[in-house]
PDB file of C-alpha atoms in Angstrom:
ATOM      1  CA  UNK A  15       2.436   6.617   4.042  1.00  0.00           C
ATOM      2  CA  UNK A  16       1.561   4.458   1.101  1.00  0.00           C
ATOM      3  CA  UNK A  17       3.147   0.986   0.998  1.00  0.00           C
ATOM      4  CA  UNK A  18       0.382   0.972   2.395  1.00  0.00           C
ATOM      5  CA  UNK A  19       1.846   2.961   2.835  1.00  0.00           C
ATOM      6  CA  UNK A  20       2.954   1.772  -0.728  1.00  0.00           C
ATOM      7  CA  UNK A  21       5.083   2.077   0.899  1.00  0.00           C
ATOM      8  CA  UNK A  22       3.199   2.615   4.097  1.00  0.00           C
ATOM      9  CA  UNK A  23       1.045   3.207   4.825  1.00  0.00           C
ATOM     10  CA  UNK A  24       1.859   2.396   7.357  1.00  0.00           C
ATOM     11  CA  UNK A  25      -0.455   2.012   8.541  1.00  0.00           C
ATOM     12  CA  UNK A  26      -2.806   3.549  11.214  1.00  0.00           C
ATOM     13  CA  UNK A  27      -5.994   2.707  13.140  1.00  0.00           C
ATOM     14  CA  UNK A  28      -7.668   2.773  16.527  1.00  0.00           C
ATOM     15  CA  UNK A  29      -9.797  -0.168  17.453  1.00  0.00           C
ATOM     16  CA  UNK A  30      -8.361  -2.716  14.987  1.00  0.00           C
ATOM     17  CA  UNK A  31      -5.036  -3.160  13.132  1.00  0.00           C
ATOM     18  CA  UNK A  32      -2.529  -5.770  12.023  1.00  0.00           C
ATOM     19  CA  UNK A  33      -0.184  -7.928  13.999  1.00  0.00           C
ATOM     20  CA  UNK A  34       2.147 -10.875  13.645  1.00  0.00           C
ATOM     21  CA  UNK A  35       1.618 -12.162  17.170  1.00  0.00           C
ATOM     22  CA  UNK A  36       1.095 -15.937  17.600  1.00  0.00           C
ATOM     23  CA  UNK A  37      -2.158 -17.237  19.053  1.00  0.00           C
ATOM     24  CA  UNK A  38      -1.968 -17.437  22.827  1.00  0.00           C
ATOM     25  CA  UNK A  39      -1.692 -20.886  24.381  1.00  0.00           C
ATOM     26  CA  UNK A  40      -4.747 -21.631  26.488  1.00  0.00           C
ATOM     27  CA  UNK A  41      -3.281 -23.458  29.455  1.00  0.00           C
ATOM     28  CA  UNK A  42      -6.333 -23.536  31.749  1.00  0.00           C
ATOM     29  CA  UNK A  43      -8.871 -25.175  29.514  1.00  0.00           C
ATOM     30  CA  UNK A  44     -11.189 -26.152  32.350  1.00  0.00           C
ATOM     31  CA  UNK A  45     -11.421 -22.623  33.686  1.00  0.00           C
ATOM     32  CA  UNK A  46     -14.017 -20.239  32.278  1.00  0.00           C
ATOM     33  CA  UNK A  47     -12.500 -18.378  29.314  1.00  0.00           C
ATOM     34  CA  UNK A  48     -13.490 -14.872  28.189  1.00  0.00           C
ATOM     35  CA  UNK A  49     -15.075 -14.769  24.776  1.00  0.00           C
ATOM     36  CA  UNK A  50     -13.016 -13.517  21.859  1.00  0.00           C
ATOM     37  CA  UNK A  51     -14.969 -10.257  21.642  1.00  0.00           C
ATOM     38  CA  UNK A  52     -14.334  -9.538  25.325  1.00  0.00           C
ATOM     39  CA  UNK A  53     -10.614 -10.244  24.934  1.00  0.00           C
ATOM     40  CA  UNK A  54     -10.433  -7.842  22.032  1.00  0.00           C
ATOM     41  CA  UNK A  55     -12.232  -5.120  23.980  1.00  0.00           C
ATOM     42  CA  UNK A  56      -9.751  -5.550  26.829  1.00  0.00           C
ATOM     43  CA  UNK A  57      -6.775  -5.368  24.459  1.00  0.00           C
ATOM     44  CA  UNK A  58      -8.256  -2.269  22.873  1.00  0.00           C
ATOM     45  CA  UNK A  59      -8.721  -0.520  26.213  1.00  0.00           C
ATOM     46  CA  UNK A  60      -5.140  -1.316  27.238  1.00  0.00           C
ATOM     47  CA  UNK A  61      -3.842  -0.051  23.883  1.00  0.00           C
ATOM     48  CA  UNK A  62      -5.703   3.245  24.287  1.00  0.00           C
ATOM     49  CA  UNK A  63      -4.320   3.681  27.821  1.00  0.00           C
ATOM     50  CA  UNK A  64      -0.756   3.006  26.708  1.00  0.00           C
ATOM     51  CA  UNK A  65      -1.135   5.340  23.759  1.00  0.00           C
ATOM     52  CA  UNK A  66      -2.354   8.094  26.066  1.00  0.00           C
ATOM     53  CA  UNK A  67       0.641   7.578  28.332  1.00  0.00           C
ATOM     54  CA  UNK A  68       2.993   7.806  25.356  1.00  0.00           C
ATOM     55  CA  UNK A  69       1.278  10.985  24.227  1.00  0.00           C
ATOM     56  CA  UNK A  70       1.798  12.589  27.634  1.00  0.00           C
ATOM     57  CA  UNK A  71       5.516  11.881  27.363  1.00  0.00           C
ATOM     58  CA  UNK A  72       5.798  14.572  24.750  1.00  0.00           C
ATOM     59  CA  UNK A  73       5.493  15.099  21.019  1.00  0.00           C
ATOM     60  CA  UNK A  74       6.594  17.459  18.335  1.00  0.00           C
ATOM     61  CA  UNK A  75       5.236  20.964  18.178  1.00  0.00           C
ATOM     62  CA  UNK A  76       1.670  21.161  16.939  1.00  0.00           C
ATOM     63  CA  UNK A  77       1.714  21.262  13.125  1.00  0.00           C
ATOM     64  CA  UNK A  78       0.527  24.427  11.452  1.00  0.00           C
ATOM     65  CA  UNK A  79      -3.157  24.017  10.703  1.00  0.00           C
ATOM     66  CA  UNK A  80      -3.660  24.554   6.980  1.00  0.00           C
ATOM     67  CA  UNK A  81      -6.565  22.135   6.765  1.00  0.00           C
ATOM     68  CA  UNK A  82     -10.189  23.189   6.771  1.00  0.00           C
ATOM     69  CA  UNK A  83     -11.721  19.811   5.893  1.00  0.00           C
ATOM     70  CA  UNK A  84     -13.270  17.803   8.738  1.00  0.00           C
ATOM     71  CA  UNK A  85     -12.873  14.228   7.432  1.00  0.00           C
ATOM     72  CA  UNK A  86     -16.255  13.344   8.903  1.00  0.00           C
ATOM     73  CA  UNK A  87     -15.925  14.701  12.442  1.00  0.00           C
ATOM     74  CA  UNK A  88     -17.059  17.931  14.071  1.00  0.00           C
ATOM     75  CA  UNK A  89     -14.945  17.283  17.149  1.00  0.00           C
ATOM     76  CA  UNK A  90     -12.102  19.823  17.086  1.00  0.00           C
ATOM     77  CA  UNK A  91     -10.003  17.920  19.611  1.00  0.00           C
ATOM     78  CA  UNK A  92     -10.261  14.698  17.620  1.00  0.00           C
ATOM     79  CA  UNK A  93      -9.344  16.515  14.402  1.00  0.00           C
ATOM     80  CA  UNK A  94      -6.319  18.148  16.067  1.00  0.00           C
ATOM     81  CA  UNK A  95      -5.046  14.740  17.216  1.00  0.00           C
ATOM     82  CA  UNK A  96      -5.677  13.373  13.723  1.00  0.00           C
ATOM     83  CA  UNK A  97      -3.514  16.120  12.230  1.00  0.00           C
ATOM     84  CA  UNK A  98      -0.851  15.551  14.867  1.00  0.00           C
ATOM     85  CA  UNK A  99      -0.748  11.861  13.982  1.00  0.00           C
ATOM     86  CA  UNK A 100      -0.090  12.653  10.336  1.00  0.00           C
ATOM     87  CA  UNK A 101       2.605  15.166  11.252  1.00  0.00           C
ATOM     88  CA  UNK A 102       4.366  12.723  13.553  1.00  0.00           C
ATOM     89  CA  UNK A 103       4.614  10.003  10.945  1.00  0.00           C
ATOM     90  CA  UNK A 104       5.170  12.051   7.777  1.00  0.00           C
ATOM     91  CA  UNK A 105       7.120  15.024   9.116  1.00  0.00           C
ATOM     92  CA  UNK A 106       9.078  13.468  11.978  1.00  0.00           C
ATOM     93  CA  UNK A 107       9.069   9.773  11.104  1.00  0.00           C
ATOM     94  CA  UNK A 108       7.883   9.008  14.650  1.00  0.00           C
ATOM     95  CA  UNK A 109       5.548   6.066  14.247  1.00  0.00           C
ATOM     96  CA  UNK A 110       5.101   5.458  17.976  1.00  0.00           C
ATOM     97  CA  UNK A 111       3.952   9.025  18.614  1.00  0.00           C
ATOM     98  CA  UNK A 112       1.804   8.912  15.491  1.00  0.00           C
ATOM     99  CA  UNK A 113      -0.032   5.834  16.683  1.00  0.00           C
ATOM    100  CA  UNK A 114      -0.645   7.476  20.063  1.00  0.00           C
ATOM    101  CA  UNK A 115      -2.117  10.557  18.378  1.00  0.00           C
ATOM    102  CA  UNK A 116      -4.323   8.555  16.020  1.00  0.00           C
ATOM    103  CA  UNK A 117      -5.610   6.464  18.905  1.00  0.00           C
ATOM    104  CA  UNK A 118      -6.370   9.617  20.866  1.00  0.00           C
ATOM    105  CA  UNK A 119      -8.316  10.966  17.881  1.00  0.00           C
ATOM    106  CA  UNK A 120     -10.353   7.778  17.587  1.00  0.00           C
ATOM    107  CA  UNK A 121     -10.963   7.615  21.338  1.00  0.00           C
ATOM    108  CA  UNK A 122     -12.062  11.264  21.470  1.00  0.00           C
ATOM    109  CA  UNK A 123     -14.716  10.633  18.809  1.00  0.00           C
ATOM    110  CA  UNK A 124     -15.526   6.892  19.006  1.00  0.00           C
ATOM    111  CA  UNK A 125     -18.038   7.039  16.144  1.00  0.00           C
ATOM    112  CA  UNK A 126     -15.612   8.692  13.726  1.00  0.00           C
ATOM    113  CA  UNK A 127     -14.969   6.370  10.795  1.00  0.00           C
ATOM    114  CA  UNK A 128     -11.781   8.071   9.628  1.00  0.00           C
ATOM    115  CA  UNK A 129     -10.388   8.080  13.154  1.00  0.00           C
ATOM    116  CA  UNK A 130     -10.815   4.301  13.356  1.00  0.00           C
ATOM    117  CA  UNK A 131      -9.387   3.938   9.852  1.00  0.00           C
ATOM    118  CA  UNK A 132      -6.117   5.630  10.712  1.00  0.00           C
ATOM    119  CA  UNK A 133      -5.695   3.430  13.765  1.00  0.00           C
ATOM    120  CA  UNK A 134      -6.378   0.405  11.606  1.00  0.00           C
ATOM    121  CA  UNK A 135      -3.657   1.448   9.198  1.00  0.00           C
ATOM    122  CA  UNK A 136      -0.972   1.803  11.863  1.00  0.00           C
ATOM    123  CA  UNK A 137      -1.747  -0.960  14.338  1.00  0.00           C
ATOM    124  CA  UNK A 138       0.233  -4.189  14.184  1.00  0.00           C
ATOM    125  CA  UNK A 139      -2.500  -6.222  15.895  1.00  0.00           C
ATOM    126  CA  UNK A 140      -4.336  -8.162  13.198  1.00  0.00           C
ATOM    127  CA  UNK A 141      -7.270  -8.969  15.487  1.00  0.00           C
ATOM    128  CA  UNK A 142      -7.718  -5.300  16.270  1.00  0.00           C
ATOM    129  CA  UNK A 143      -7.405  -4.385  12.609  1.00  0.00           C
ATOM    130  CA  UNK A 144     -10.036  -6.893  11.593  1.00  0.00           C
ATOM    131  CA  UNK A 145     -12.428  -5.552  14.241  1.00  0.00           C
ATOM    132  CA  UNK A 146     -11.815  -2.019  13.032  1.00  0.00           C
ATOM    133  CA  UNK A 147     -12.344  -2.993   9.406  1.00  0.00           C
ATOM    134  CA  UNK A 148     -15.726  -4.453  10.312  1.00  0.00           C
ATOM    135  CA  UNK A 149     -16.624  -1.181  12.071  1.00  0.00           C
ATOM    136  CA  UNK A 150     -15.397   0.898   9.097  1.00  0.00           C
ATOM    137  CA  UNK A 151     -17.091  -1.105   6.346  1.00  0.00           C
ATOM    138  CA  UNK A 152     -20.407  -1.083   8.203  1.00  0.00           C
ATOM    139  CA  UNK A 153     -20.325   2.723   8.119  1.00  0.00           C
ATOM    140  CA  UNK A 154     -18.502   3.520   4.882  1.00  0.00           C
ATOM    141  CA  UNK A 155     -21.670   4.502   3.002  1.00  0.00           C
ATOM    142  CA  UNK A 156     -22.538   7.064   5.675  1.00  0.00           C
ATOM    143  CA  UNK A 157     -19.457   9.260   5.135  1.00  0.00           C
ATOM    144  CA  UNK A 158     -19.445  12.330   2.910  1.00  0.00           C
ATOM    145  CA  UNK A 159     -18.365  12.190  -0.723  1.00  0.00           C
ATOM    146  CA  UNK A 160     -14.827  13.520  -0.314  1.00  0.00           C
ATOM    147  CA  UNK A 161     -14.003  11.509   2.803  1.00  0.00           C
ATOM    148  CA  UNK A 162     -15.184   8.439   0.890  1.00  0.00           C
ATOM    149  CA  UNK A 163     -12.531   9.090  -1.770  1.00  0.00           C
ATOM    150  CA  UNK A 164      -9.823   8.565   0.841  1.00  0.00           C
ATOM    151  CA  UNK A 165     -11.625   5.859   2.766  1.00  0.00           C
ATOM    152  CA  UNK A 166     -11.980   3.568  -0.243  1.00  0.00           C
ATOM    153  CA  UNK A 167      -8.206   3.528  -0.715  1.00  0.00           C
ATOM    154  CA  UNK A 168      -7.456   3.089   2.979  1.00  0.00           C
ATOM    155  CA  UNK A 169      -9.846   0.129   3.140  1.00  0.00           C
ATOM    156  CA  UNK A 170      -7.890  -1.621   0.389  1.00  0.00           C
ATOM    157  CA  UNK A 171      -4.686  -1.042   2.361  1.00  0.00           C
ATOM    158  CA  UNK A 172      -6.253  -2.524   5.482  1.00  0.00           C
ATOM    159  CA  UNK A 173      -7.592  -5.560   3.620  1.00  0.00           C
ATOM    160  CA  UNK A 174      -4.154  -6.188   2.129  1.00  0.00           C
ATOM    161  CA  UNK A 175      -2.502  -5.912   5.552  1.00  0.00           C
ATOM    162  CA  UNK A 176      -4.976  -8.382   7.018  1.00  0.00           C
ATOM    163  CA  UNK A 177      -4.431 -10.850   4.196  1.00  0.00           C
ATOM    164  CA  UNK A 178      -0.659 -10.599   4.634  1.00  0.00           C
ATOM    165  CA  UNK A 179      -0.804 -11.129   8.383  1.00  0.00           C
ATOM    166  CA  UNK A 180      -3.142 -14.100   8.005  1.00  0.00           C
ATOM    167  CA  UNK A 181      -0.851 -15.712   5.438  1.00  0.00           C
ATOM    168  CA  UNK A 182      -3.140 -15.005   2.498  1.00  0.00           C
ATOM    169  CA  UNK A 183      -2.827 -13.080  -0.751  1.00  0.00           C
ATOM    170  CA  UNK A 184      -4.927 -10.545  -2.576  1.00  0.00           C
ATOM    171  CA  UNK A 185      -6.265 -11.376  -6.028  1.00  0.00           C
ATOM    172  CA  UNK A 186      -4.112 -10.986  -9.129  1.00  0.00           C
ATOM    173  CA  UNK A 187      -4.020  -7.390 -10.318  1.00  0.00           C
ATOM    174  CA  UNK A 188      -4.911  -6.013  -6.875  1.00  0.00           C
ATOM    175  CA  UNK A 189      -1.870  -3.720  -6.600  1.00  0.00           C
ATOM    176  CA  UNK A 190      -2.514  -2.199 -10.017  1.00  0.00           C
ATOM    177  CA  UNK A 191      -6.183  -1.636  -9.175  1.00  0.00           C
ATOM    178  CA  UNK A 192      -5.286  -0.044  -5.851  1.00  0.00           C
ATOM    179  CA  UNK A 193      -2.683   2.208  -7.469  1.00  0.00           C
ATOM    180  CA  UNK A 194      -5.147   3.406 -10.097  1.00  0.00           C
ATOM    181  CA  UNK A 195      -7.807   4.091  -7.487  1.00  0.00           C
ATOM    182  CA  UNK A 196      -5.351   5.928  -5.221  1.00  0.00           C
ATOM    183  CA  UNK A 197      -4.087   8.206  -7.982  1.00  0.00           C
ATOM    184  CA  UNK A 198      -7.639   9.041  -9.053  1.00  0.00           C
ATOM    185  CA  UNK A 199      -9.116   9.487  -5.585  1.00  0.00           C
ATOM    186  CA  UNK A 200      -6.288  11.365  -3.904  1.00  0.00           C
ATOM    187  CA  UNK A 201      -5.841  13.497  -7.018  1.00  0.00           C
ATOM    188  CA  UNK A 202      -9.514  14.409  -6.996  1.00  0.00           C
ATOM    189  CA  UNK A 203      -9.409  15.144  -3.271  1.00  0.00           C
ATOM    190  CA  UNK A 204      -6.406  17.490  -3.349  1.00  0.00           C
ATOM    191  CA  UNK A 205      -7.803  19.386  -6.316  1.00  0.00           C
ATOM    192  CA  UNK A 206     -10.904  20.068  -4.241  1.00  0.00           C
ATOM    193  CA  UNK A 207      -8.949  20.641  -1.008  1.00  0.00           C
ATOM    194  CA  UNK A 208      -5.468  21.856  -1.977  1.00  0.00           C
ATOM    195  CA  UNK A 209      -4.543  22.968   1.553  1.00  0.00           C
ATOM    196  CA  UNK A 210      -4.964  19.556   3.137  1.00  0.00           C
ATOM    197  CA  UNK A 211      -1.276  19.087   3.865  1.00  0.00           C
ATOM    198  CA  UNK A 212      -1.032  15.392   4.542  1.00  0.00           C
ATOM    199  CA  UNK A 213      -3.427  14.296   1.807  1.00  0.00           C
ATOM    200  CA  UNK A 214      -1.171  16.233  -0.574  1.00  0.00           C
ATOM    201  CA  UNK A 215       1.714  14.221   0.903  1.00  0.00           C
ATOM    202  CA  UNK A 216      -0.134  10.929   0.394  1.00  0.00           C
ATOM    203  CA  UNK A 217      -0.956  11.854  -3.200  1.00  0.00           C
ATOM    204  CA  UNK A 218       2.673  12.674  -3.951  1.00  0.00           C
ATOM    205  CA  UNK A 219       3.820   9.345  -2.510  1.00  0.00           C
ATOM    206  CA  UNK A 220       1.360   7.511  -4.749  1.00  0.00           C
ATOM    207  CA  UNK A 221       2.485   9.563  -7.755  1.00  0.00           C
ATOM    208  CA  UNK A 222       6.103   8.698  -7.050  1.00  0.00           C
ATOM    209  CA  UNK A 223       5.273   4.992  -6.885  1.00  0.00           C
ATOM    210  CA  UNK A 224       3.210   5.156 -10.067  1.00  0.00           C
ATOM    211  CA  UNK A 225       4.901   7.716 -12.313  1.00  0.00           C
ATOM    212  CA  UNK A 226       8.380   8.199 -10.903  1.00  0.00           C
ATOM    213  CA  UNK A 227      10.498  10.761  -9.091  1.00  0.00           C
ATOM    214  CA  UNK A 228      10.426  13.551 -11.679  1.00  0.00           C
ATOM    215  CA  UNK A 229       6.626  13.574 -11.799  1.00  0.00           C
ATOM    216  CA  UNK A 230       6.444  13.684  -7.994  1.00  0.00           C
ATOM    217  CA  UNK A 231       8.970  16.545  -7.804  1.00  0.00           C
ATOM    218  CA  UNK A 232       6.884  18.541 -10.286  1.00  0.00           C
ATOM    219  CA  UNK A 233       3.798  17.965  -8.151  1.00  0.00           C
ATOM    220  CA  UNK A 234       5.604  19.148  -5.009  1.00  0.00           C
ATOM    221  CA  UNK A 235       6.407  22.414  -6.800  1.00  0.00           C
ATOM    222  CA  UNK A 236       2.686  22.899  -7.509  1.00  0.00           C
ATOM    223  CA  UNK A 237       1.624  22.492  -3.878  1.00  0.00           C
ATOM    224  CA  UNK A 238       0.536  25.763  -2.193  1.00  0.00           C
ATOM    225  CA  UNK A 239       3.444  27.483  -0.409  1.00  0.00           C
ATOM    226  CA  UNK A 240       1.929  27.287   3.079  1.00  0.00           C
ATOM    227  CA  UNK A 241       1.370  23.554   2.630  1.00  0.00           C
ATOM    228  CA  UNK A 242       4.816  22.917   1.161  1.00  0.00           C
ATOM    229  CA  UNK A 243       6.326  24.479   4.295  1.00  0.00           C
ATOM    230  CA  UNK A 244       5.581  21.244   6.184  1.00  0.00           C
ATOM    231  CA  UNK A 245       8.839  19.326   6.802  1.00  0.00           C
ATOM    232  CA  UNK A 246       7.613  16.286   4.865  1.00  0.00           C
ATOM    233  CA  UNK A 247       7.948  17.980   1.493  1.00  0.00           C
ATOM    234  CA  UNK A 248      11.626  18.906   1.921  1.00  0.00           C
ATOM    235  CA  UNK A 249      12.377  15.412   3.217  1.00  0.00           C
ATOM    236  CA  UNK A 250      10.546  13.601   0.448  1.00  0.00           C
ATOM    237  CA  UNK A 251      11.976  15.802  -2.286  1.00  0.00           C
ATOM    238  CA  UNK A 252      15.463  15.092  -0.910  1.00  0.00           C
ATOM    239  CA  UNK A 253      14.820  11.361  -1.312  1.00  0.00           C
ATOM    240  CA  UNK A 254      13.488  11.828  -4.830  1.00  0.00           C
ATOM    241  CA  UNK A 255      16.447  13.969  -5.887  1.00  0.00           C
ATOM    242  CA  UNK A 256      18.904  11.462  -4.442  1.00  0.00           C
ATOM    243  CA  UNK A 257      17.206   8.676  -6.394  1.00  0.00           C
ATOM    244  CA  UNK A 258      17.900  10.706  -9.557  1.00  0.00           C
ATOM    245  CA  UNK A 259      21.574  11.165  -8.632  1.00  0.00           C
ATOM    246  CA  UNK A 260      21.153  14.867  -7.810  1.00  0.00           C
ATOM    247  CA  UNK A 261      23.033  14.580  -4.540  1.00  0.00           C
ATOM    248  CA  UNK A 262      23.880  18.233  -3.928  1.00  0.00           C
ATOM    249  CA  UNK A 263      20.289  19.359  -4.348  1.00  0.00           C
ATOM    250  CA  UNK A 264      19.200  16.441  -2.189  1.00  0.00           C
ATOM    251  CA  UNK A 265      21.581  17.578   0.561  1.00  0.00           C
ATOM    252  CA  UNK A 266      20.157  21.111   0.378  1.00  0.00           C
ATOM    253  CA  UNK A 267      16.622  19.803   0.804  1.00  0.00           C
ATOM    254  CA  UNK A 268      17.749  17.611   3.703  1.00  0.00           C
ATOM    255  CA  UNK A 269      19.208  20.649   5.447  1.00  0.00           C
ATOM    256  CA  UNK A 270      15.921  22.496   4.928  1.00  0.00           C
ATOM    257  CA  UNK A 271      14.055  19.515   6.333  1.00  0.00           C
ATOM    258  CA  UNK A 272      16.109  19.343   9.525  1.00  0.00           C
ATOM    259  CA  UNK A 273      15.764  23.096  10.058  1.00  0.00           C
ATOM    260  CA  UNK A 274      11.984  23.001   9.597  1.00  0.00           C
ATOM    261  CA  UNK A 275      11.515  19.960  11.804  1.00  0.00           C
ATOM    262  CA  UNK A 276      13.876  21.138  14.567  1.00  0.00           C
ATOM    263  CA  UNK A 277      13.939  17.719  16.267  1.00  0.00           C
ATOM    264  CA  UNK A 278      17.555  16.550  15.791  1.00  0.00           C
ATOM    265  CA  UNK A 279      17.040  13.066  17.221  1.00  0.00           C
ATOM    266  CA  UNK A 280      13.807  12.247  15.414  1.00  0.00           C
ATOM    267  CA  UNK A 281      13.804   8.914  13.609  1.00  0.00           C
ATOM    268  CA  UNK A 282      12.942  10.743  10.391  1.00  0.00           C
ATOM    269  CA  UNK A 283      16.183  12.740  10.506  1.00  0.00           C
ATOM    270  CA  UNK A 284      18.345   9.609  10.861  1.00  0.00           C
ATOM    271  CA  UNK A 285      16.294   7.734   8.259  1.00  0.00           C
ATOM    272  CA  UNK A 286      16.697  10.493   5.680  1.00  0.00           C
ATOM    273  CA  UNK A 287      20.450  10.652   6.234  1.00  0.00           C
ATOM    274  CA  UNK A 288      20.661   6.875   5.836  1.00  0.00           C
ATOM    275  CA  UNK A 289      18.754   7.022   2.554  1.00  0.00           C
ATOM    276  CA  UNK A 290      20.860   9.825   1.051  1.00  0.00           C
ATOM    277  CA  UNK A 291      24.085   8.092   2.059  1.00  0.00           C
ATOM    278  CA  UNK A 292      22.912   4.808   0.577  1.00  0.00           C
ATOM    279  CA  UNK A 293      22.142   6.519  -2.731  1.00  0.00           C
ATOM    280  CA  UNK A 294      25.691   7.944  -2.668  1.00  0.00           C
ATOM    281  CA  UNK A 295      27.055   4.440  -2.187  1.00  0.00           C
ATOM    282  CA  UNK A 296      28.312   4.944   1.379  1.00  0.00           C
ATOM    283  CA  UNK A 297      26.521   1.916   2.765  1.00  0.00           C
ATOM    284  CA  UNK A 298      28.571   1.611   5.949  1.00  0.00           C
ATOM    285  CA  UNK A 299      27.688   5.113   7.145  1.00  0.00           C
ATOM    286  CA  UNK A 300      24.154   4.628   5.878  1.00  0.00           C
ATOM    287  CA  UNK A 301      23.860   1.542   8.067  1.00  0.00           C
ATOM    288  CA  UNK A 302      24.873   3.510  11.151  1.00  0.00           C
ATOM    289  CA  UNK A 303      22.121   6.053  10.528  1.00  0.00           C
ATOM    290  CA  UNK A 304      19.560   3.351   9.730  1.00  0.00           C
ATOM    291  CA  UNK A 305      20.414   1.741  13.061  1.00  0.00           C
ATOM    292  CA  UNK A 306      19.936   5.097  14.788  1.00  0.00           C
ATOM    293  CA  UNK A 307      16.557   5.556  13.121  1.00  0.00           C
ATOM    294  CA  UNK A 308      15.364   2.086  14.093  1.00  0.00           C
ATOM    295  CA  UNK A 309      16.603   2.578  17.662  1.00  0.00           C
ATOM    296  CA  UNK A 310      14.917   5.998  17.915  1.00  0.00           C
ATOM    297  CA  UNK A 311      11.578   4.437  16.984  1.00  0.00           C
ATOM    298  CA  UNK A 312      11.303   0.623  16.944  1.00  0.00           C
ATOM    299  CA  UNK A 313       7.923   0.944  15.181  1.00  0.00           C
ATOM    300  CA  UNK A 314       9.480   2.706  12.173  1.00  0.00           C
ATOM    301  CA  UNK A 315       9.155  -0.278   9.853  1.00  0.00           C
ATOM    302  CA  UNK A 316      10.950   1.306   6.900  1.00  0.00           C
ATOM    303  CA  UNK A 317      13.989   2.175   9.000  1.00  0.00           C
ATOM    304  CA  UNK A 318      14.069  -1.391  10.329  1.00  0.00           C
ATOM    305  CA  UNK A 319      13.851  -2.782   6.795  1.00  0.00           C
ATOM    306  CA  UNK A 320      16.654  -0.548   5.579  1.00  0.00           C
ATOM    307  CA  UNK A 321      18.810  -1.485   8.570  1.00  0.00           C
ATOM    308  CA  UNK A 322      18.256  -5.200   7.958  1.00  0.00           C
ATOM    309  CA  UNK A 323      18.928  -4.878   4.229  1.00  0.00           C
ATOM    310  CA  UNK A 324      22.154  -2.961   4.779  1.00  0.00           C
ATOM    311  CA  UNK A 325      23.285  -5.428   7.411  1.00  0.00           C
ATOM    312  CA  UNK A 326      22.708  -8.308   5.031  1.00  0.00           C
ATOM    313  CA  UNK A 327      24.614  -6.535   2.276  1.00  0.00           C
ATOM    314  CA  UNK A 328      27.601  -5.982   4.580  1.00  0.00           C
ATOM    315  CA  UNK A 329      27.831  -9.642   5.669  1.00  0.00           C
TER     316      UNK A 329
END
């Protein structure tokens, strides 16, 4: 989730994240108006309620718990929702369900810095994201050493998202600095905690962006077997192999991915098929699957980007 997500990050956070919504028109200027802080609290409460309703509608099976690290919380329920959020976005490509799970994690433990951070990465509400960033930065020095490794990278992602949504830019060299920090910090973290499934996934995404597909494939092979069993790794390796022109091996990994995930209509399934077909040069069929992925989850920003790019190419 590196564009971050470095791709994504996508982003993810509870009380504050990024949005492209226009400022509301204040039509009753003479009437008493709620202060900005109150408005944000109301929006936050509504977002948590909606997220809870989405979560009740159903999600993928609980991911196998390989993690033993607490990321700064001792609340087991919050940590379980945190893990579910990662699984939804990285395994299933279900951004809507992921956001609901991350919000539940943050709401279950309101003082949890990492819980708020993941909401901040995934929200599209820039006001919320800015509020969350203020909460996170005020508490960043209080987190443990290894959580801080991750947090420092996530904070850079959140700052970049805020700058983008406010029409600003980060300083020259920012992306290179962030990449270097991510490779160092995630690499250090997974060496200390090799069974943290989704931090391994994040590290591999950063490696792919920095050092290329072959380096990332080699790293996947070094991941512990019980961690590599997560659907993400088969899906991501399929993408990497396709980018290298190894289409048959990519198709094998895609089949493994779909079998492990066992959610045929998940946005991630359609998105992977679209990507493999595009690498093969079948852009028309790829477009159909990209459209399916975007329809399955309108919050899947990468599927929407691929759909729009393929549509433009076909015009």
